[in-house]
XYZ file of C-alpha atoms in Angstrom:
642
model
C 148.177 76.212 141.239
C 145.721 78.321 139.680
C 142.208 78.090 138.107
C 142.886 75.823 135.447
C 141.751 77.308 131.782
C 142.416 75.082 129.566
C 142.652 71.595 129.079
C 145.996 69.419 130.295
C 146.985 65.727 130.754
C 149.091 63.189 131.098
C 148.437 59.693 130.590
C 148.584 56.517 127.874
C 146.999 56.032 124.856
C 146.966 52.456 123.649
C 145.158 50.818 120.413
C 144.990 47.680 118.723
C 146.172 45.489 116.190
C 145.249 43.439 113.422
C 145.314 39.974 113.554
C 148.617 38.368 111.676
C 146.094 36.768 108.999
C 144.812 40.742 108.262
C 141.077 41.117 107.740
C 139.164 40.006 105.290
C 136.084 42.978 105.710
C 136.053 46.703 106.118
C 137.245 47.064 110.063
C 134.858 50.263 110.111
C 130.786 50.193 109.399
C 129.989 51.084 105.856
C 126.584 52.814 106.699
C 128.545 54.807 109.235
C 130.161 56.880 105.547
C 126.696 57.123 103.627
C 124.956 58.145 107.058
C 126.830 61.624 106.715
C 126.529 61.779 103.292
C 123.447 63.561 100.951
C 121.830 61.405 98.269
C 123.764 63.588 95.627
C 127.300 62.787 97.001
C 126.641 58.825 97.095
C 128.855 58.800 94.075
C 132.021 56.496 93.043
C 133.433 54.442 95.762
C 130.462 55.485 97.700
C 128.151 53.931 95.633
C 128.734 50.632 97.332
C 128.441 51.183 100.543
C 124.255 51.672 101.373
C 123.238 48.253 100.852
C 121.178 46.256 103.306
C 122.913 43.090 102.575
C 126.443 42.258 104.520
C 127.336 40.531 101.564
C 126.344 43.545 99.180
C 127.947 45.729 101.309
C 131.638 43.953 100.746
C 131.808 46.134 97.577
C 132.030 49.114 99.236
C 135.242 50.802 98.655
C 135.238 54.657 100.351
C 137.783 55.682 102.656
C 140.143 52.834 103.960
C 137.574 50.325 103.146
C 139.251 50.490 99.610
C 142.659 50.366 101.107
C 144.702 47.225 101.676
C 144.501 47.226 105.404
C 140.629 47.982 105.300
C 140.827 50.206 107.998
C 142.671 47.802 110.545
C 141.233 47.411 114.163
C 139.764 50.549 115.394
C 139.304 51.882 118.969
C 141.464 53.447 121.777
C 141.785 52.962 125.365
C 142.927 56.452 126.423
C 142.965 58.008 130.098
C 145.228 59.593 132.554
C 145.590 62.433 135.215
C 144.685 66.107 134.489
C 141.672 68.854 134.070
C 139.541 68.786 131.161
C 136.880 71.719 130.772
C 133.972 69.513 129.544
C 134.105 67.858 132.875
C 132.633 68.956 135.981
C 135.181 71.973 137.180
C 137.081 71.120 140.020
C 140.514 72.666 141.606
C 142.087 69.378 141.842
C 143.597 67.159 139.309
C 141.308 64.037 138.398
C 141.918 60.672 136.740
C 140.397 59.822 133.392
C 138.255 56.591 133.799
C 137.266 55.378 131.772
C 138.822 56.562 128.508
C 137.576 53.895 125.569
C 136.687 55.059 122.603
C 135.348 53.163 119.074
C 134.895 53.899 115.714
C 136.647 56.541 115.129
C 135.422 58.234 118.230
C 132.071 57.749 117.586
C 131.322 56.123 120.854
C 132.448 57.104 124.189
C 132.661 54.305 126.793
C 130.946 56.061 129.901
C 127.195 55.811 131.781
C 126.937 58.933 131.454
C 128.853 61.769 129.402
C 130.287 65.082 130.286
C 129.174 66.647 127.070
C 126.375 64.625 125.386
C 123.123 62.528 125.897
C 124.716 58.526 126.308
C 122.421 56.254 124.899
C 121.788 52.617 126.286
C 122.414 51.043 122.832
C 126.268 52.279 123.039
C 126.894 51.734 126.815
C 129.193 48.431 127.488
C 132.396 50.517 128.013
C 132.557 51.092 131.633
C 131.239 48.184 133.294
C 132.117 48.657 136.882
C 133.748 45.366 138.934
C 134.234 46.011 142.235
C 131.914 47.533 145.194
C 134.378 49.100 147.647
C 134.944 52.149 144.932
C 132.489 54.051 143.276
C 133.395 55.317 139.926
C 132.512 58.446 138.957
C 131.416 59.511 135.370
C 133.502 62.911 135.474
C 136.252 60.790 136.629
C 138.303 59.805 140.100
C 139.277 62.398 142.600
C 142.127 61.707 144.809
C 142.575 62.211 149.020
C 144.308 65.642 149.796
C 144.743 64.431 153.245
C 146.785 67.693 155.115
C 147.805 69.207 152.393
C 148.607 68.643 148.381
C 147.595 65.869 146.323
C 150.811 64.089 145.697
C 152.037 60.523 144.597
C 152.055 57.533 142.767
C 149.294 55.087 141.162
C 150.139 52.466 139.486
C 147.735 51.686 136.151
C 147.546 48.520 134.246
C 145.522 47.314 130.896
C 145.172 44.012 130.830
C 142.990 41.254 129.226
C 140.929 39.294 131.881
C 138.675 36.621 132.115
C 136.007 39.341 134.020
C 133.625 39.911 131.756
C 133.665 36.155 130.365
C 129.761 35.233 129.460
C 130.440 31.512 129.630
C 133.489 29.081 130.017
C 133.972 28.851 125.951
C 134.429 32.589 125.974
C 137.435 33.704 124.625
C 136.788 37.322 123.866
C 139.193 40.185 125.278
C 137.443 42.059 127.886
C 140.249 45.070 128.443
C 140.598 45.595 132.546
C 142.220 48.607 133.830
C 143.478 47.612 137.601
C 144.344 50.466 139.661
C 146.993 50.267 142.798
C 146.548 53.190 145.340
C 147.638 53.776 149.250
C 143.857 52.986 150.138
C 142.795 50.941 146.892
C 144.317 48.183 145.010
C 142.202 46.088 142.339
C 139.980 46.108 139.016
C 137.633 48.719 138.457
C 136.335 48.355 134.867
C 136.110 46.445 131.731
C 135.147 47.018 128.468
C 132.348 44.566 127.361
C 132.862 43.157 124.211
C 129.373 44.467 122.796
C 130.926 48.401 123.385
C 133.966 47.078 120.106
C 131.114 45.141 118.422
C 128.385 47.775 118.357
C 129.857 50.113 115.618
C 132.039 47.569 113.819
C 130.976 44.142 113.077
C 128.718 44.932 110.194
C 129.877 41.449 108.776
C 130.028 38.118 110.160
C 133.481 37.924 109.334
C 134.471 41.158 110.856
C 136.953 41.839 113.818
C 136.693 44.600 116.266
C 138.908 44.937 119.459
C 136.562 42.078 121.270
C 138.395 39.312 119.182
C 141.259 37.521 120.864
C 143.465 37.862 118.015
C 143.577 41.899 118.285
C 145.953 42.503 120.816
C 147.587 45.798 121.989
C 150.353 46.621 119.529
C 150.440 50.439 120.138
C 151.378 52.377 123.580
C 152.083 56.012 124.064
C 152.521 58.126 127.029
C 152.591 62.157 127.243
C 151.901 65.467 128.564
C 148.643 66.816 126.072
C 146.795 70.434 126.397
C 147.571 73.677 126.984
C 147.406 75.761 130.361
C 146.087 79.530 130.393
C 147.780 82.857 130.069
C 147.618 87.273 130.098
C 149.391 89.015 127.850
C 150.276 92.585 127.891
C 151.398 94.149 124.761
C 153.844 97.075 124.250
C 152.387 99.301 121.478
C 155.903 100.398 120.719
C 158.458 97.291 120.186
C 155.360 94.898 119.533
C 156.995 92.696 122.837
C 154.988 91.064 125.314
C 154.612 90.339 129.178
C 153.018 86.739 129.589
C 151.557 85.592 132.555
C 150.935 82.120 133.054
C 149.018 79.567 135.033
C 151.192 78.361 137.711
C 153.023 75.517 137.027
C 154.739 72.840 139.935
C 156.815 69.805 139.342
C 156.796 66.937 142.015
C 159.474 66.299 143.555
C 161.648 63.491 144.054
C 162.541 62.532 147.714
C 165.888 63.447 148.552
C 166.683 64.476 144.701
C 166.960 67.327 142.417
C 165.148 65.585 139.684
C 161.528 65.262 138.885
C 159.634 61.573 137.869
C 156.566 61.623 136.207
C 156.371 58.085 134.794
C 157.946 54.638 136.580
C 157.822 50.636 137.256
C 156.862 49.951 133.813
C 155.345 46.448 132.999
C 154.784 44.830 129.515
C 154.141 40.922 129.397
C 154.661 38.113 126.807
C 151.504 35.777 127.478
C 147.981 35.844 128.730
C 149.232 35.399 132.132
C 146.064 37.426 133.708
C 143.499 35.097 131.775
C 145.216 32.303 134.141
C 145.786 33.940 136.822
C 142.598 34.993 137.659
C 140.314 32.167 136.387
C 140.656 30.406 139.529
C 139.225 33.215 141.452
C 136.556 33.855 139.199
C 135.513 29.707 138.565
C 136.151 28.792 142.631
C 138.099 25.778 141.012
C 142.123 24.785 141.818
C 143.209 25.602 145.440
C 142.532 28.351 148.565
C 145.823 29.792 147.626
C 145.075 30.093 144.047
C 141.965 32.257 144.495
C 143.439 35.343 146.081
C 145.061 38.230 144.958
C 148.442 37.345 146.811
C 148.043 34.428 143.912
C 147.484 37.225 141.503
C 150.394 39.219 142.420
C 152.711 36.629 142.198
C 151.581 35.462 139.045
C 152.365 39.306 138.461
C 155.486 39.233 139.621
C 156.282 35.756 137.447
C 155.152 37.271 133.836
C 156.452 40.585 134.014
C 159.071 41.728 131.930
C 161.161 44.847 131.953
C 160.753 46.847 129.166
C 164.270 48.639 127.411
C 164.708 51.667 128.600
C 165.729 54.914 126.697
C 167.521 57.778 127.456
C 166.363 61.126 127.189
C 167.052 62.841 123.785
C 169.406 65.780 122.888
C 167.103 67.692 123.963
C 164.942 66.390 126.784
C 163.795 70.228 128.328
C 160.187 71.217 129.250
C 159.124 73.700 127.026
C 156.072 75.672 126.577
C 154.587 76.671 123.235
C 152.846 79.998 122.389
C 149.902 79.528 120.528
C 149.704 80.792 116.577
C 148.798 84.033 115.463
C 147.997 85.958 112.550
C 151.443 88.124 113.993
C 153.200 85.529 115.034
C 153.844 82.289 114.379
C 154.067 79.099 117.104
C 156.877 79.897 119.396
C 158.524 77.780 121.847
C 159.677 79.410 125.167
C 162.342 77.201 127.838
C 164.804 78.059 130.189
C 162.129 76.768 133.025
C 165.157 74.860 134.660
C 162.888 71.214 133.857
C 164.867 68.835 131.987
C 167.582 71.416 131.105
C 170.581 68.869 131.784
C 170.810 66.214 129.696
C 171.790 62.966 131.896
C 175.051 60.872 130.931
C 173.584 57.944 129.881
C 175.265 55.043 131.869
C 174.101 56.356 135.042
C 170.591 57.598 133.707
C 170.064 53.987 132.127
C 171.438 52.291 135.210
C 168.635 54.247 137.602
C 166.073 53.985 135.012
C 166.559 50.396 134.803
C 166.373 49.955 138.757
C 163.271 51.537 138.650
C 162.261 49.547 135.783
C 162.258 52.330 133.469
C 160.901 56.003 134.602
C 160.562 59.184 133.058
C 162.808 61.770 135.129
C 163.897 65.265 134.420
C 166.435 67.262 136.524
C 165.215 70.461 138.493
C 167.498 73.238 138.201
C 166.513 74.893 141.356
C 168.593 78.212 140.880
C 165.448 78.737 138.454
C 162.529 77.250 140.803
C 161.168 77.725 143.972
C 161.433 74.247 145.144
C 160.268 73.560 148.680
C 159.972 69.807 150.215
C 157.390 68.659 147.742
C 157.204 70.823 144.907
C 159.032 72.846 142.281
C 157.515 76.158 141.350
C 157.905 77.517 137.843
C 157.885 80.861 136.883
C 155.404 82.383 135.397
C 155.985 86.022 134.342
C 157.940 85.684 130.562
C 158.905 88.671 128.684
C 159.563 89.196 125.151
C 161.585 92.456 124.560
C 160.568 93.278 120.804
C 158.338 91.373 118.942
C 160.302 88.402 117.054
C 162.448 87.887 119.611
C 162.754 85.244 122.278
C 160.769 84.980 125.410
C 162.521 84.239 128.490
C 160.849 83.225 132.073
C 161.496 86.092 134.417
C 161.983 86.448 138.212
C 159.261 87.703 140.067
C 161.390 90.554 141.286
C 162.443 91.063 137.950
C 159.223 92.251 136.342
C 158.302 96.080 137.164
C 155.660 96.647 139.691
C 153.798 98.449 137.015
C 153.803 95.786 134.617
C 152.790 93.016 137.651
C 149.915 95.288 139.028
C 148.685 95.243 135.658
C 148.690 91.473 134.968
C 147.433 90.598 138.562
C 144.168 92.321 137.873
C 143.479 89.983 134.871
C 142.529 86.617 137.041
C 142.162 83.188 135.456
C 138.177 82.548 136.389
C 136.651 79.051 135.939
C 135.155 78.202 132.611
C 131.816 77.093 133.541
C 131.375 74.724 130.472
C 129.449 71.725 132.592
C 126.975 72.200 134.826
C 126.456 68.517 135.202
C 123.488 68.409 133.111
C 124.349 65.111 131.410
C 125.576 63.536 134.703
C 122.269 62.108 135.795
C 119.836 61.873 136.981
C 118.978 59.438 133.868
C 117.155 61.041 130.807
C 114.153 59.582 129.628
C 115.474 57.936 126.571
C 118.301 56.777 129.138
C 116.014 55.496 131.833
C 115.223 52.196 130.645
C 118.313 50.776 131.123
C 118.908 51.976 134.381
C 115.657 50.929 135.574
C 115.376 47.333 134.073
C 116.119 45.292 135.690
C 116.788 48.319 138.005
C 118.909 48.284 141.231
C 118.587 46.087 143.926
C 115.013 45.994 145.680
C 116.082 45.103 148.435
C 117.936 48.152 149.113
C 116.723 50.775 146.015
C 117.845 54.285 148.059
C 119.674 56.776 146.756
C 122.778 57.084 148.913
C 124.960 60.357 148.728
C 128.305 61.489 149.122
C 130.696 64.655 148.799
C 134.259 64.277 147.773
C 136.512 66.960 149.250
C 136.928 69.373 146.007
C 133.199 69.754 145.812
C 131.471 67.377 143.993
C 128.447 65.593 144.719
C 127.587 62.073 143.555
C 124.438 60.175 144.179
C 124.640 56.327 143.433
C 122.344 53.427 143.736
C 123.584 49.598 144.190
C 122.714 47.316 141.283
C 123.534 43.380 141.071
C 126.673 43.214 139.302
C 124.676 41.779 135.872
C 121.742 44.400 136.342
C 123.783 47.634 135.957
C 123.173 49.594 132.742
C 126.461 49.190 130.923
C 125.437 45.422 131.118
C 121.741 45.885 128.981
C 122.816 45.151 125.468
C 125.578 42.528 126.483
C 122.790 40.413 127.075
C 120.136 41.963 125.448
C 122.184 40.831 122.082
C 122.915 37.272 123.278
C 119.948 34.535 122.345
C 117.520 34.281 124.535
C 118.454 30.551 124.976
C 122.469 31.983 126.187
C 121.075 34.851 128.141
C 119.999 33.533 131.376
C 123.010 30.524 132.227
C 125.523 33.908 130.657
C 123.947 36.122 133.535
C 124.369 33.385 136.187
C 127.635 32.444 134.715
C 128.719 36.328 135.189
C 127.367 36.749 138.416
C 128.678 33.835 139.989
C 131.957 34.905 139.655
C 131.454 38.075 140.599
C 130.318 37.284 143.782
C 133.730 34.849 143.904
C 135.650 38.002 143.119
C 134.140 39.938 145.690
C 134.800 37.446 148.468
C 138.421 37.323 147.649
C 138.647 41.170 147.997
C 137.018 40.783 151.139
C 139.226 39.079 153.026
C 140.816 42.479 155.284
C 143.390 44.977 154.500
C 143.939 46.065 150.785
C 144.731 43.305 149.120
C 147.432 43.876 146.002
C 146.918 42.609 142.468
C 150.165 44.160 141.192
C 152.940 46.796 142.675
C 155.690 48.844 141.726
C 158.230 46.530 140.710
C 160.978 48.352 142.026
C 159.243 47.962 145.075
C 156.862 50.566 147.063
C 159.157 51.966 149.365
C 161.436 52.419 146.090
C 159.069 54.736 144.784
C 160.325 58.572 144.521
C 157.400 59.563 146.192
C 154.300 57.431 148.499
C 151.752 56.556 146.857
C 148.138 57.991 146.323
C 145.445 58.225 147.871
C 141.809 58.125 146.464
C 139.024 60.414 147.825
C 137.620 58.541 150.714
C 134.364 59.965 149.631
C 134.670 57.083 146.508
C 135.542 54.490 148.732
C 132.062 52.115 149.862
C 131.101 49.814 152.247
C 128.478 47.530 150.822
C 124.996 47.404 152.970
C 123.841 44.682 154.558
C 122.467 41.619 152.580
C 124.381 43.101 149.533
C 128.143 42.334 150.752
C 128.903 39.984 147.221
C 127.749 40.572 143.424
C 126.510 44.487 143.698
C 127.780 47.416 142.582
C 127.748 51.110 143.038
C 126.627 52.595 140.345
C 126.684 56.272 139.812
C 123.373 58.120 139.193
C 123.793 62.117 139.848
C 127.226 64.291 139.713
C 127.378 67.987 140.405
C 129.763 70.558 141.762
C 128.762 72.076 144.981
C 125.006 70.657 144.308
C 123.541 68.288 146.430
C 120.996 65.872 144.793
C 117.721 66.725 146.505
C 116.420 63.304 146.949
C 119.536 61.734 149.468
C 118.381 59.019 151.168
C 121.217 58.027 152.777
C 124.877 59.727 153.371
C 128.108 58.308 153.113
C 130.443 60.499 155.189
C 130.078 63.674 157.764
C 128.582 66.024 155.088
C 124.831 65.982 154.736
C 123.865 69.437 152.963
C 126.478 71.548 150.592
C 128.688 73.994 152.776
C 129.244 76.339 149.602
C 126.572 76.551 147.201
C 127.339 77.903 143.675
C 125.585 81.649 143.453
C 122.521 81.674 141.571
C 123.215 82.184 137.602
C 126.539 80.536 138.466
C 126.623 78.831 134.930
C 124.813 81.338 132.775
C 126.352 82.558 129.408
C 128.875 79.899 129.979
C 127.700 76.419 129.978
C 128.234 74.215 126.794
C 125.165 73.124 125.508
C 126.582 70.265 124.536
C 125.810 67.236 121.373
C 122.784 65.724 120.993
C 122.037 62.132 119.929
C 123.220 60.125 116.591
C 121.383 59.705 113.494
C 119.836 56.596 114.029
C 118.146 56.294 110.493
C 119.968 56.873 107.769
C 118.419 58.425 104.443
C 118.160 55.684 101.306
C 120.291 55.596 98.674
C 120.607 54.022 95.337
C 121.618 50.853 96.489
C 119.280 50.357 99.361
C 115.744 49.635 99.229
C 114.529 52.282 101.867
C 115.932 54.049 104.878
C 118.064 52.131 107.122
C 118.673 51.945 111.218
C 121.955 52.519 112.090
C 124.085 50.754 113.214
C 121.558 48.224 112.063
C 122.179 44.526 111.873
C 125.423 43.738 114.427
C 127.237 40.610 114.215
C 128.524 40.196 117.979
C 131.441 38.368 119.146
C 130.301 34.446 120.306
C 130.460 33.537 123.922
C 131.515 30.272 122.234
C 135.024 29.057 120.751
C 132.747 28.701 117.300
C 132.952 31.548 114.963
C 129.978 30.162 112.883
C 127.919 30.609 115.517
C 127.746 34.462 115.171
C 124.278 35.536 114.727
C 122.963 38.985 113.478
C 121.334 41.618 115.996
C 119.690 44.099 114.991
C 120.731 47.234 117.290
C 117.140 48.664 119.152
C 116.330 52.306 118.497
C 116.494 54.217 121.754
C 112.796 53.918 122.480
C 112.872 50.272 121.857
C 115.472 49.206 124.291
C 114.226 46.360 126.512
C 115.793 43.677 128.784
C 114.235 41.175 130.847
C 113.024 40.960 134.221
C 115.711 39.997 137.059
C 116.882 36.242 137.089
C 116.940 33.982 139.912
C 120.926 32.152 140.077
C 120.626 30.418 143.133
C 123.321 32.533 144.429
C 123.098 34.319 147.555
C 122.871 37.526 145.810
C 119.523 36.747 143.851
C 116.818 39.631 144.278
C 114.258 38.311 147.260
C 111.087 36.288 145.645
């Protein structure tokens, strides 16, 4: 309810795992250790690991290589709802899309980055699917409608036949499929290029594209911090805390609070099937739309087990380490306090398919319809003893006055500077093969905490994240994979078009089951297509600012058509991060090598054919040598005009 400060979320985390034969490589790029590494500390297991040679390279032993699981499968699919402070600043809570990371978080899947330059060489992790939502690079804002953001939207990660580059394709192309009030579909993929790029060094090696690397770990969670005053007593060495202002959702017609619910986990590739008859036009009408999805849904799912809360399931905060005082945990907020008798906890949860719920003690919140209000004036009498959260009335005028004056003010860290419009060594990829030329304006639109996005509509194939998917194919693949792709696309889009929102998957409890409605997103992200571009295009994202309006609009989506509020004039100075530059791209010699190396170098991507032999080595472009070619002609009705 206040400016948020610091960074808070709560979302998934999920990862991979190996494949039940192991691996018979490193999982991680050798070059990636010597590349941060001086010529004088290329000593023991080091020593092995600067070769040129894949097969020279299989001696090196540093790190995990040298252990016996050689660094499993790396990468992360992350994401969730909250405020982060690299982002663009915004009063509302967003959603974290996407959220893939690789190599150790090396790579960022993203167009563009909050906090860094994005080159085109490492893009492939946020290919965008559908064109009735534009995604936004500083993540999805929701609809406050009348009054507070507040509801339900179901998430799922799932491996899909989307981002297939021809029939024989069998790598996993990770989906995350979104289900809203207003919005109910896929959204984005992760190519299999964005898990090749900084991992297969070796023919033989296996990143998260290969179908034998499945998700074997899940984890949900609160993560972050939120802000806080203190107010110390010279005398006792006690404190008065003020907080950010915390609320808790609340459940219709309950004292209890869910944060988590309807949770799915499935058994076989049921998606892969499900949705191949959509995306290949083949079996019958039925079988290419959603409804055919959701049932298939429906069919596969399985119930997970549900737990009960622990001894001690409370929501607590944490006081942050001193040189005083060490980390401190402070409850008695009234969330979670009772622990629930677990036959009737497990018999709700596993109604509702298993949900995360904590009881609201309301004698110690101010709960209205909706919401649950925390308090957030604590007091610590002498220093070493407890806190405890305190009544407003409670806490002395004096002491209140005092607090009030100190105001949480935004942090200022991102003034969108990375967010478009495309850097030079970025450009190339955005403008080859470029958007469409039939309709290459710049359209613009405001979402209702502020932000401004500017977005351009490029043939599904053509859109940056897209460039070194094919760019790394043979040239002799590259054309039927594009036409392959883009076929399907354009099936995929005809089967969303068919009226209403059409559901790929719902709570399973059933909507109206829900504690709460569901979500809605910020009409601002939702798009109509424009004429002649109804099938196979995309919006793609180009410019993102708070309370700055791009200055070359050509055309705006919704009512507002200059910015109501403009940020004062040195709105960001002193404050704004300046942010990461780019990777080392060379890397210096060492013993082994014969010279100075690119990095990541030679790539050995995933086949878009059931042979593994066929796996040929590509040799990664340095940013200013990225190329692709020139648009292709599919005989579909959304070629570019001749």
């Amino acid at each position: 309810r206040d400016t948020p400060v610091r960074e808070i979320g709560w979302g998934q985390w999920s990862k991979p795992g190996v494949p039940t034969d192991g691996l018979e490589v490193c999982g991680i790029h050798p070059h990636g250790l010597t590349c941060e590494k001086t010529p004088e500390e290329w000593t023991g297991s080091l020593q092995g690991c600067g070769y040129t040679s894949y097969t020279d390279l299989e001696q090196c032993k540093e790190w995990c290589c040298g252990e016996e699981d050689k660094c499993g499968v790396r990468g992360s699919i992350e994401g969730g709802m909250g405020y982060w402070m690299y982002t663009v600043e915004t009063p509302h809570v967003k959603w974290m899309l996407p959220g893939a990371t690789n190599a150790n978080y090396e790579i960022f899947g993203g167009t563009f980055l909050n906090d860094r330059p994005q080159s085109c060489s490492t893009l492939g992790g946020a290919v965008r699917i559908s064109n009735t939502i534009l995604i936004p690079n500083s993540f999805v804002h929701f609809d406050e409608g009348s009054g507070d953001i507040d509801g339900f939207m179901g998430y799922m990660l799932t491996r899909t036949p989307i981002g297939k580059r021809s029939s024989e394709d069998n790598a996993n192309y990770w989906t995350i499929i979104i289900d809203a009030l207003n919005f109910s579909g896929p959204v984005m993929y992760m190519s299999a290029w964005f898990w090749d790029s900084r991992v297969n060094w070796h023919p033989k090696s296996v990143s998260w594209s290969d179908h034998r690397a499945l998700i074997t770990y899940i984890a949900q969670g609160f993560e972050g911090s939120i802000g806080s005053h203190v107010l110390t007593d010279p005398n006792s060495g006690g404190k008065w805390i003020k907080t950010s202002q915390i609320v808790f959702p609340k459940d219709n017609g309950s004292d209890t609070t869910t944060l988590f619910t309807g949770h799915s986990q499935f058994d076989t590739d049921w998606a892969a099937v499900a949705m191949e008859p959509m995306l290949s036009g083949t079996g019958s009408a039925d079988s290419q739309k959603p409804s055919h999805i959701m049932q298939s849904y429906t069919d596969a799912r399985v119930k997970p087990e549900c737990n009960t809360p622990g001894e001690v399931s409370a929501w607590k905060l944490w006081t942050d380490e001193t040189d005083d005082e060490p980390e401190t945990d402070i409850g008695g907020f009234g969330i979670g306090d009772a622990v629930p008798a677990d036959a009737p906890f497990l018999k709700a949860s596993d109604a509702a398919s298993c949900h995360t719920r904590l009881t609201l003690n309301t004698k110690k919140l101010q709960c209205k319809s909706s919401f649950c209000k925390t308090r957030k004036y604590i007091r610590q009498v002498k220093k070493g003893s407890e806190y405890s959260p305190l009544k407003d009335k409670k806490v002395p005028k004096y002491i209140k006055k005092a607090l009030n004056l100190l105001q949480f003010k935004p942090t200022k860290l991102n003034d969108g500077r990375y967010l478009g419009p495309p850097a030079e060594t970025e450009k190339i990829c955005f403008d080859t093969p470029g958007p469409s030329p039939s309709d290459p304006r710049l359209y613009c639109t405001r979402t209702q905490s502020g932000t401004w996005l500017g977005f351009k509509w490029y043939r599904f194939i053509d859109q940056p994240e897209l460039n070194q998917v094919f760019a790394s194919m043979e040239e002799s693949e590259r054309k039927d994979a594009r036409c392959f792709m883009q076929a399907r696309i354009e099936r995929l889009h005809e089967a969303q078009s068919s009226g209403g929102v059409p559901r790929w998957f719902d709570a399973p409890q059933g909507e109206n089951d829900l504690p709460k409605k569901k979500v809605a997103i910020d009409p601002a992200l939702l798009t109509t297509p424009p004429v002649g571009l109804e099938k196979g295009y995309v919006p793609i994202p180009l410019f993102e600012r708070n309370r700055e309006m791009p200055a070359n609009c050509e055309v705006f989506v919704g009512s507002v058509t200059e910015e109501p509020n403009p940020l004062p004039e040195g709105y960001y100075e002193g404050h704004v991060n300046e942010g990461g530059g780019y990777e080392e791209e060379v890397c210096l010699a060492n013993p082994e090598s014969s010279g100075p190396y690119t990095y990541p170098g030679t790539i050995f991507p995933y086949h878009p054919t059931l042979d593994p032999t066929a796996r040929k080595g590509y040799t990664v472009p340095l940013r200013s040598d990225v190329t692709l070619d020139d648009p292709v002609i599919c005989n579909l009705d959304s070629d570019p005009p001749t």
